[in-house]
Amino acid sequence: MTKNETQYEKYLQNGNEIFETYCSTGDKHPIMLPRAPQQKYVDLYPAGCSFEDDRKQQLNYEAEVIAYRALEKLSGEDFIVLHSFEYTHFQYYLGDLTHDKRNCKTCKKTATNREGESDFVVIAPNYFVIIEVKNMGHIGNQSDPGCNKDQQSQALAKTFQKSLDQRNKMVQFVKRFCKRLTVLQFTVYPNFEKAFKKEFPISRDKISSIIFKEDLKDFNDWWTDNISDLVLDEPLHPEFRTKHEDVRNLLLAIWCTDTTICDKSKCSLGKCIVNINE
């Protein structure tokens, strides 16, 4: 067994232990990881940022908290929600025996370089959902007099495209292990009302992948109409079930791993409380 295969198996083992210990409750409510949104405050941001940069970062975080709370209140299904999922170049290529992490000619990245991130990854029994969150409430509320309509439209297009790129990257990551796994993807605008959706200079099919402010207020209904009713509610074929569980375990282990150390306690309520106190 090669070193890459050994690492891959170790991630699968860690992920299965995390699932069995923290995630197999069967109570038809989401398992949120972390157990509460990670605390981020303005005075913790790097030195050198301007006040406006700090304020923007804080508003972006608050938008993620709104999405976190909406996901947390969903009921009727067993699934795991990973908040703030990041993965390195090495983790992206786990299980790919053709990839040489020491001499990657395609992208020249080292093993510990961040490859990508996703605001939320939902792991359901027979599908995955990738969710990106964008804060653009100031456009919907028309409270930015220094930004004209064309600039607003360009800003919306830019933020949506960025979210789409992040979503697609994460979908590719999941499907590296089995192209037939079901992976849905959406972008949430928690402060953007449907009344202003005409401001988006994008196609209708892309508009359908946006979750608006009103959707979050009745998120159980939205989830049923746009996800649960569209995904076949039947057991996966044994071959795909194994692949699905492998990807689930891999994602759990990656979420708990900081560079090379897998800290399973990140999934515990106690660890979450310690992090908040810090």
mmCIF file of C-alpha atoms in Angstrom:
data_model
loop_
_atom_site.group_PDB
_atom_site.id
_atom_site.type_symbol
_atom_site.label_atom_id
_atom_site.label_comp_id
_atom_site.label_asym_id
_atom_site.label_seq_id
_atom_site.Cartn_x
_atom_site.Cartn_y
_atom_site.Cartn_z
ATOM 1 C CA MET A 1 0.000 0.000 0.000
ATOM 2 C CA THR A 2 1.420 3.410 -1.010
ATOM 3 C CA LYS A 3 1.704 6.364 1.378
ATOM 4 C CA ASN A 4 -1.188 8.091 -0.415
ATOM 5 C CA GLU A 5 -3.395 5.023 0.016
ATOM 6 C CA THR A 6 -2.432 4.774 3.682
ATOM 7 C CA GLN A 7 -3.362 8.431 4.281
ATOM 8 C CA TYR A 8 -6.656 7.969 2.435
ATOM 9 C CA GLU A 9 -7.547 4.944 4.572
ATOM 10 C CA LYS A 10 -6.616 6.870 7.719
ATOM 11 C CA TYR A 11 -8.964 9.714 6.768
ATOM 12 C CA LEU A 12 -11.775 7.219 6.136
ATOM 13 C CA GLN A 13 -11.147 5.578 9.511
ATOM 14 C CA ASN A 14 -11.109 8.920 11.344
ATOM 15 C CA GLY A 15 -14.282 10.023 9.579
ATOM 16 C CA ASN A 16 -16.116 6.814 10.445
ATOM 17 C CA GLU A 17 -15.134 7.189 14.106
ATOM 18 C CA ILE A 18 -16.402 10.795 14.068
ATOM 19 C CA PHE A 19 -19.689 9.693 12.485
ATOM 20 C CA GLU A 20 -20.262 6.862 14.952
ATOM 21 C CA THR A 21 -19.380 9.025 17.966
ATOM 22 C CA TYR A 22 -21.013 12.345 17.159
ATOM 23 C CA CYS A 23 -23.371 12.041 14.185
ATOM 24 C CA SER A 24 -25.452 8.861 14.306
ATOM 25 C CA THR A 25 -28.330 10.078 16.478
ATOM 26 C CA GLY A 26 -31.227 9.277 14.127
ATOM 27 C CA ASP A 27 -33.442 11.959 15.667
ATOM 28 C CA LYS A 28 -34.443 13.580 12.353
ATOM 29 C CA HIS A 29 -32.693 16.863 13.127
ATOM 30 C CA PRO A 30 -29.458 18.257 11.670
ATOM 31 C CA ILE A 31 -26.145 17.609 13.380
ATOM 32 C CA MET A 32 -24.438 21.016 13.227
ATOM 33 C CA LEU A 33 -20.629 21.077 13.174
ATOM 34 C CA PRO A 34 -19.467 23.117 14.946
ATOM 35 C CA ARG A 35 -22.282 22.915 17.484
ATOM 36 C CA ALA A 36 -22.575 26.717 17.398
ATOM 37 C CA PRO A 37 -21.283 29.224 14.828
ATOM 38 C CA GLN A 38 -17.596 29.914 15.288
ATOM 39 C CA GLN A 39 -17.243 33.301 16.997
ATOM 40 C CA LYS A 40 -15.665 36.040 14.887
ATOM 41 C CA TYR A 41 -15.468 39.570 16.168
ATOM 42 C CA VAL A 42 -14.059 42.738 14.657
ATOM 43 C CA ASP A 43 -11.268 43.050 17.230
ATOM 44 C CA LEU A 44 -9.940 39.638 16.231
ATOM 45 C CA TYR A 45 -9.268 40.561 12.622
ATOM 46 C CA PRO A 46 -5.663 41.008 11.429
ATOM 47 C CA ALA A 47 -3.932 44.312 12.147
ATOM 48 C CA GLY A 48 -3.840 46.700 9.216
ATOM 49 C CA CYS A 49 -7.445 46.244 8.091
ATOM 50 C CA SER A 50 -9.458 49.413 7.759
ATOM 51 C CA PHE A 51 -12.666 49.913 9.722
ATOM 52 C CA GLU A 52 -14.687 49.334 6.552
ATOM 53 C CA ASP A 53 -12.848 46.061 5.931
ATOM 54 C CA ASP A 54 -13.604 44.983 9.500
ATOM 55 C CA ARG A 55 -17.247 45.977 9.161
ATOM 56 C CA LYS A 56 -17.603 44.088 5.879
ATOM 57 C CA GLN A 57 -16.027 40.976 7.399
ATOM 58 C CA GLN A 58 -18.386 41.165 10.356
ATOM 59 C CA LEU A 59 -21.454 41.588 8.127
ATOM 60 C CA ASN A 60 -20.335 38.629 6.015
ATOM 61 C CA TYR A 61 -20.042 36.517 9.152
ATOM 62 C CA GLU A 62 -23.462 37.619 10.391
ATOM 63 C CA ALA A 63 -24.947 36.551 7.038
ATOM 64 C CA GLU A 64 -23.438 33.095 7.578
ATOM 65 C CA VAL A 65 -24.982 32.943 11.062
ATOM 66 C CA ILE A 66 -28.429 33.610 9.556
ATOM 67 C CA ALA A 67 -27.930 30.683 7.172
ATOM 68 C CA TYR A 68 -26.576 28.527 10.018
ATOM 69 C CA ARG A 69 -29.686 29.154 12.127
ATOM 70 C CA ALA A 70 -32.001 28.358 9.210
ATOM 71 C CA LEU A 71 -30.228 25.041 8.578
ATOM 72 C CA GLU A 72 -30.227 24.280 12.295
ATOM 73 C CA LYS A 73 -34.039 24.531 12.460
ATOM 74 C CA LEU A 74 -34.699 22.083 9.629
ATOM 75 C CA SER A 75 -36.520 18.922 10.674
ATOM 76 C CA GLY A 76 -37.673 15.630 9.228
ATOM 77 C CA GLU A 77 -34.339 14.391 7.831
ATOM 78 C CA ASP A 78 -31.093 12.998 9.188
ATOM 79 C CA PHE A 79 -28.191 15.033 7.925
ATOM 80 C CA ILE A 80 -24.919 16.605 8.973
ATOM 81 C CA VAL A 81 -24.086 20.274 8.333
ATOM 82 C CA LEU A 82 -20.414 21.252 8.148
ATOM 83 C CA HIS A 83 -19.904 24.993 8.557
ATOM 84 C CA SER A 84 -16.757 26.649 7.197
ATOM 85 C CA PHE A 85 -15.346 23.656 5.342
ATOM 86 C CA GLU A 86 -11.782 24.150 4.069
ATOM 87 C CA TYR A 87 -9.555 21.656 2.291
ATOM 88 C CA THR A 88 -5.896 21.645 1.304
ATOM 89 C CA HIS A 89 -4.288 20.735 -1.978
ATOM 90 C CA PHE A 90 -3.292 17.349 -0.553
ATOM 91 C CA GLN A 91 -6.792 16.635 0.781
ATOM 92 C CA TYR A 92 -8.350 17.507 -2.562
ATOM 93 C CA TYR A 93 -6.308 14.731 -4.181
ATOM 94 C CA LEU A 94 -6.780 12.091 -1.476
ATOM 95 C CA GLY A 95 -7.302 8.724 -3.115
ATOM 96 C CA ASP A 96 -5.882 9.890 -6.465
ATOM 97 C CA LEU A 97 -2.894 7.596 -6.987
ATOM 98 C CA THR A 98 -1.798 9.516 -10.086
ATOM 99 C CA HIS A 99 -1.205 12.730 -8.167
ATOM 100 C CA ASP A 100 2.292 13.409 -6.787
ATOM 101 C CA LYS A 101 1.882 15.917 -3.976
ATOM 102 C CA ARG A 102 5.625 16.618 -3.925
ATOM 103 C CA ASN A 103 5.802 17.592 -7.582
ATOM 104 C CA CYS A 104 2.438 18.770 -8.810
ATOM 105 C CA LYS A 105 3.104 19.990 -12.347
ATOM 106 C CA THR A 106 -0.487 21.057 -12.961
ATOM 107 C CA CYS A 107 -0.810 23.776 -10.337
ATOM 108 C CA LYS A 108 2.552 23.937 -8.536
ATOM 109 C CA LYS A 109 0.947 23.863 -5.095
ATOM 110 C CA THR A 110 2.372 22.299 -1.959
ATOM 111 C CA ALA A 111 0.393 19.783 0.088
ATOM 112 C CA THR A 112 -0.685 22.308 2.742
ATOM 113 C CA ASN A 113 -1.813 25.080 0.363
ATOM 114 C CA ARG A 114 -5.547 25.708 0.688
ATOM 115 C CA GLU A 115 -7.292 24.345 -2.382
ATOM 116 C CA GLY A 116 -10.771 25.615 -1.657
ATOM 117 C CA GLU A 117 -13.544 26.200 0.855
ATOM 118 C CA SER A 118 -17.284 26.038 1.225
ATOM 119 C CA ASP A 119 -19.482 27.908 3.681
ATOM 120 C CA PHE A 120 -21.769 24.905 4.259
ATOM 121 C CA VAL A 121 -21.642 21.258 3.223
ATOM 122 C CA VAL A 122 -24.787 19.261 3.976
ATOM 123 C CA ILE A 123 -24.361 15.489 4.138
ATOM 124 C CA ALA A 124 -27.699 13.673 3.828
ATOM 125 C CA PRO A 125 -28.195 9.877 3.681
ATOM 126 C CA ASN A 126 -28.448 9.850 -0.108
ATOM 127 C CA TYR A 127 -27.265 13.257 -1.345
ATOM 128 C CA PHE A 128 -25.002 16.242 -0.639
ATOM 129 C CA VAL A 129 -25.780 19.971 -0.753
ATOM 130 C CA ILE A 130 -23.152 22.681 -1.225
ATOM 131 C CA ILE A 131 -24.165 26.159 0.006
ATOM 132 C CA GLU A 132 -22.296 29.441 -0.356
ATOM 133 C CA VAL A 133 -23.386 32.580 1.510
ATOM 134 C CA LYS A 134 -23.084 36.129 0.170
ATOM 135 C CA ASN A 135 -23.940 39.369 1.954
ATOM 136 C CA MET A 136 -25.353 41.939 -0.486
ATOM 137 C CA GLY A 137 -28.146 43.422 1.616
ATOM 138 C CA HIS A 138 -27.031 47.003 0.995
ATOM 139 C CA ILE A 139 -27.975 46.633 -2.693
ATOM 140 C CA GLY A 140 -31.445 45.221 -1.991
ATOM 141 C CA ASN A 141 -32.102 47.978 0.522
ATOM 142 C CA GLN A 142 -30.842 50.682 -1.832
ATOM 143 C CA SER A 143 -28.779 52.122 1.039
ATOM 144 C CA ASP A 144 -25.557 52.698 -0.867
ATOM 145 C CA PRO A 145 -25.989 56.045 -2.662
ATOM 146 C CA GLY A 146 -22.428 55.884 -3.993
ATOM 147 C CA CYS A 147 -23.221 52.814 -6.074
ATOM 148 C CA ASN A 148 -25.347 53.331 -9.207
ATOM 149 C CA LYS A 149 -27.590 50.704 -10.770
ATOM 150 C CA ASP A 150 -24.980 49.460 -13.247
ATOM 151 C CA GLN A 151 -22.405 49.142 -10.480
ATOM 152 C CA GLN A 152 -24.900 47.269 -8.336
ATOM 153 C CA SER A 153 -25.658 44.868 -11.156
ATOM 154 C CA GLN A 154 -21.945 44.285 -11.747
ATOM 155 C CA ALA A 155 -21.365 43.705 -8.025
ATOM 156 C CA LEU A 156 -24.153 41.121 -7.908
ATOM 157 C CA ALA A 157 -22.812 39.350 -10.983
ATOM 158 C CA LYS A 158 -19.313 39.295 -9.503
ATOM 159 C CA THR A 159 -20.364 37.912 -6.121
ATOM 160 C CA PHE A 160 -22.614 35.301 -7.694
ATOM 161 C CA GLN A 161 -19.875 34.152 -10.070
ATOM 162 C CA LYS A 162 -17.454 33.839 -7.168
ATOM 163 C CA SER A 163 -19.968 31.720 -5.268
ATOM 164 C CA LEU A 164 -20.594 29.620 -8.385
ATOM 165 C CA ASP A 165 -16.860 28.970 -8.804
ATOM 166 C CA GLN A 166 -16.607 27.894 -5.153
ATOM 167 C CA ARG A 167 -19.675 25.694 -5.469
ATOM 168 C CA ASN A 168 -18.437 23.993 -8.631
ATOM 169 C CA LYS A 169 -15.025 23.359 -7.102
ATOM 170 C CA MET A 170 -16.631 21.628 -4.125
ATOM 171 C CA VAL A 171 -18.973 19.605 -6.360
ATOM 172 C CA GLN A 172 -15.947 18.435 -8.356
ATOM 173 C CA PHE A 173 -14.260 17.446 -5.117
ATOM 174 C CA VAL A 174 -17.200 15.278 -4.002
ATOM 175 C CA LYS A 175 -17.654 13.720 -7.445
ATOM 176 C CA ARG A 176 -13.981 12.817 -7.756
ATOM 177 C CA PHE A 177 -14.886 9.662 -5.836
ATOM 178 C CA CYS A 178 -18.043 8.788 -7.736
ATOM 179 C CA LYS A 179 -19.528 10.856 -10.558
ATOM 180 C CA ARG A 180 -23.009 9.432 -9.948
ATOM 181 C CA LEU A 181 -23.373 10.783 -6.426
ATOM 182 C CA THR A 182 -26.170 13.350 -6.096
ATOM 183 C CA VAL A 183 -24.766 16.805 -5.303
ATOM 184 C CA LEU A 184 -26.983 19.916 -5.284
ATOM 185 C CA GLN A 185 -25.668 23.462 -4.962
ATOM 186 C CA PHE A 186 -27.060 26.876 -3.971
ATOM 187 C CA THR A 187 -26.045 30.412 -3.047
ATOM 188 C CA VAL A 188 -27.751 32.126 -0.094
ATOM 189 C CA TYR A 189 -28.338 35.891 0.048
ATOM 190 C CA PRO A 190 -29.769 36.210 3.604
ATOM 191 C CA ASN A 191 -30.376 39.971 3.322
ATOM 192 C CA PHE A 192 -31.519 40.126 -0.302
ATOM 193 C CA GLU A 193 -35.239 40.105 -1.022
ATOM 194 C CA LYS A 194 -36.893 38.373 -3.964
ATOM 195 C CA ALA A 195 -38.375 41.686 -5.082
ATOM 196 C CA PHE A 196 -34.901 42.685 -6.288
ATOM 197 C CA LYS A 197 -33.967 39.439 -8.046
ATOM 198 C CA LYS A 198 -34.396 41.162 -11.397
ATOM 199 C CA GLU A 199 -31.201 43.035 -10.486
ATOM 200 C CA PHE A 200 -29.232 39.832 -11.081
ATOM 201 C CA PRO A 201 -27.790 39.856 -14.630
ATOM 202 C CA ILE A 202 -27.798 36.055 -14.811
ATOM 203 C CA SER A 203 -29.854 33.358 -16.528
ATOM 204 C CA ARG A 204 -33.102 31.965 -15.128
ATOM 205 C CA ASP A 205 -31.608 28.562 -14.333
ATOM 206 C CA LYS A 206 -28.913 30.247 -12.240
ATOM 207 C CA ILE A 207 -31.523 32.385 -10.465
ATOM 208 C CA SER A 208 -33.192 29.134 -9.407
ATOM 209 C CA SER A 209 -30.046 28.227 -7.454
ATOM 210 C CA ILE A 210 -30.360 31.330 -5.233
ATOM 211 C CA ILE A 211 -31.909 31.211 -1.762
ATOM 212 C CA PHE A 212 -33.416 34.589 -0.832
ATOM 213 C CA LYS A 213 -34.248 36.217 2.494
ATOM 214 C CA GLU A 214 -37.898 35.126 2.393
ATOM 215 C CA ASP A 215 -36.896 31.512 1.676
ATOM 216 C CA LEU A 216 -34.970 31.335 4.951
ATOM 217 C CA LYS A 217 -38.025 32.374 6.958
ATOM 218 C CA ASP A 218 -39.901 29.239 5.844
ATOM 219 C CA PHE A 219 -36.844 27.147 5.190
ATOM 220 C CA ASN A 220 -38.488 23.802 5.929
ATOM 221 C CA ASP A 221 -40.980 24.424 3.121
ATOM 222 C CA TRP A 222 -38.263 25.679 0.773
ATOM 223 C CA TRP A 223 -36.084 22.633 1.531
ATOM 224 C CA THR A 224 -38.972 20.265 0.856
ATOM 225 C CA ASP A 225 -39.895 21.906 -2.455
ATOM 226 C CA ASN A 226 -36.375 22.410 -3.794
ATOM 227 C CA ILE A 227 -34.430 19.478 -2.378
ATOM 228 C CA SER A 228 -36.364 16.715 -0.604
ATOM 229 C CA ASP A 229 -39.041 16.390 -3.311
ATOM 230 C CA LEU A 230 -36.416 16.393 -6.073
ATOM 231 C CA VAL A 231 -34.191 13.686 -4.617
ATOM 232 C CA LEU A 232 -35.325 10.095 -4.921
ATOM 233 C CA ASP A 233 -36.346 8.911 -1.467
ATOM 234 C CA GLU A 234 -35.121 5.349 -1.884
ATOM 235 C CA PRO A 235 -32.076 3.447 -0.655
ATOM 236 C CA LEU A 236 -28.923 3.840 -2.686
ATOM 237 C CA HIS A 237 -27.550 0.906 -4.656
ATOM 238 C CA PRO A 238 -25.014 -0.908 -2.416
ATOM 239 C CA GLU A 239 -22.124 0.234 -4.623
ATOM 240 C CA PHE A 240 -23.148 3.895 -4.398
ATOM 241 C CA ARG A 241 -23.990 3.537 -0.697
ATOM 242 C CA THR A 242 -20.388 2.552 -0.015
ATOM 243 C CA LYS A 243 -19.063 5.473 -2.090
ATOM 244 C CA HIS A 244 -21.463 7.878 -0.393
ATOM 245 C CA GLU A 245 -20.371 6.738 3.068
ATOM 246 C CA ASP A 246 -16.704 6.998 2.083
ATOM 247 C CA VAL A 247 -17.183 10.598 0.940
ATOM 248 C CA ARG A 248 -19.170 11.366 4.119
ATOM 249 C CA ASN A 249 -16.351 9.987 6.271
ATOM 250 C CA LEU A 250 -13.714 11.788 4.217
ATOM 251 C CA LEU A 251 -15.494 15.145 4.572
ATOM 252 C CA LEU A 252 -15.926 14.682 8.328
ATOM 253 C CA ALA A 253 -12.235 13.841 8.773
ATOM 254 C CA ILE A 254 -11.086 16.769 6.630
ATOM 255 C CA TRP A 255 -13.301 19.188 8.569
ATOM 256 C CA CYS A 256 -11.669 18.013 11.803
ATOM 257 C CA THR A 257 -8.104 18.055 10.459
ATOM 258 C CA ASP A 258 -5.819 21.053 10.916
ATOM 259 C CA THR A 259 -2.996 20.519 8.389
ATOM 260 C CA THR A 260 -2.112 16.974 9.499
ATOM 261 C CA ILE A 261 -3.724 16.474 12.939
ATOM 262 C CA CYS A 262 -7.297 15.178 13.143
ATOM 263 C CA ASP A 263 -8.932 16.672 16.248
ATOM 264 C CA LYS A 264 -12.159 14.684 16.634
ATOM 265 C CA SER A 265 -13.100 16.751 19.691
ATOM 266 C CA LYS A 266 -13.966 19.648 17.323
ATOM 267 C CA CYS A 267 -17.320 17.876 16.944
ATOM 268 C CA SER A 268 -18.103 18.002 20.653
ATOM 269 C CA LEU A 269 -20.191 20.617 22.447
ATOM 270 C CA GLY A 270 -17.447 20.969 25.077
ATOM 271 C CA LYS A 271 -14.851 21.946 22.473
ATOM 272 C CA CYS A 272 -17.289 24.439 20.969
ATOM 273 C CA ILE A 273 -17.837 26.062 24.385
ATOM 274 C CA VAL A 274 -14.065 26.316 24.946
ATOM 275 C CA ASN A 275 -13.643 27.998 21.549
ATOM 276 C CA ILE A 276 -16.391 30.511 22.338
ATOM 277 C CA ASN A 277 -14.831 31.324 25.723
ATOM 278 C CA GLU A 278 -11.491 31.971 24.049
#
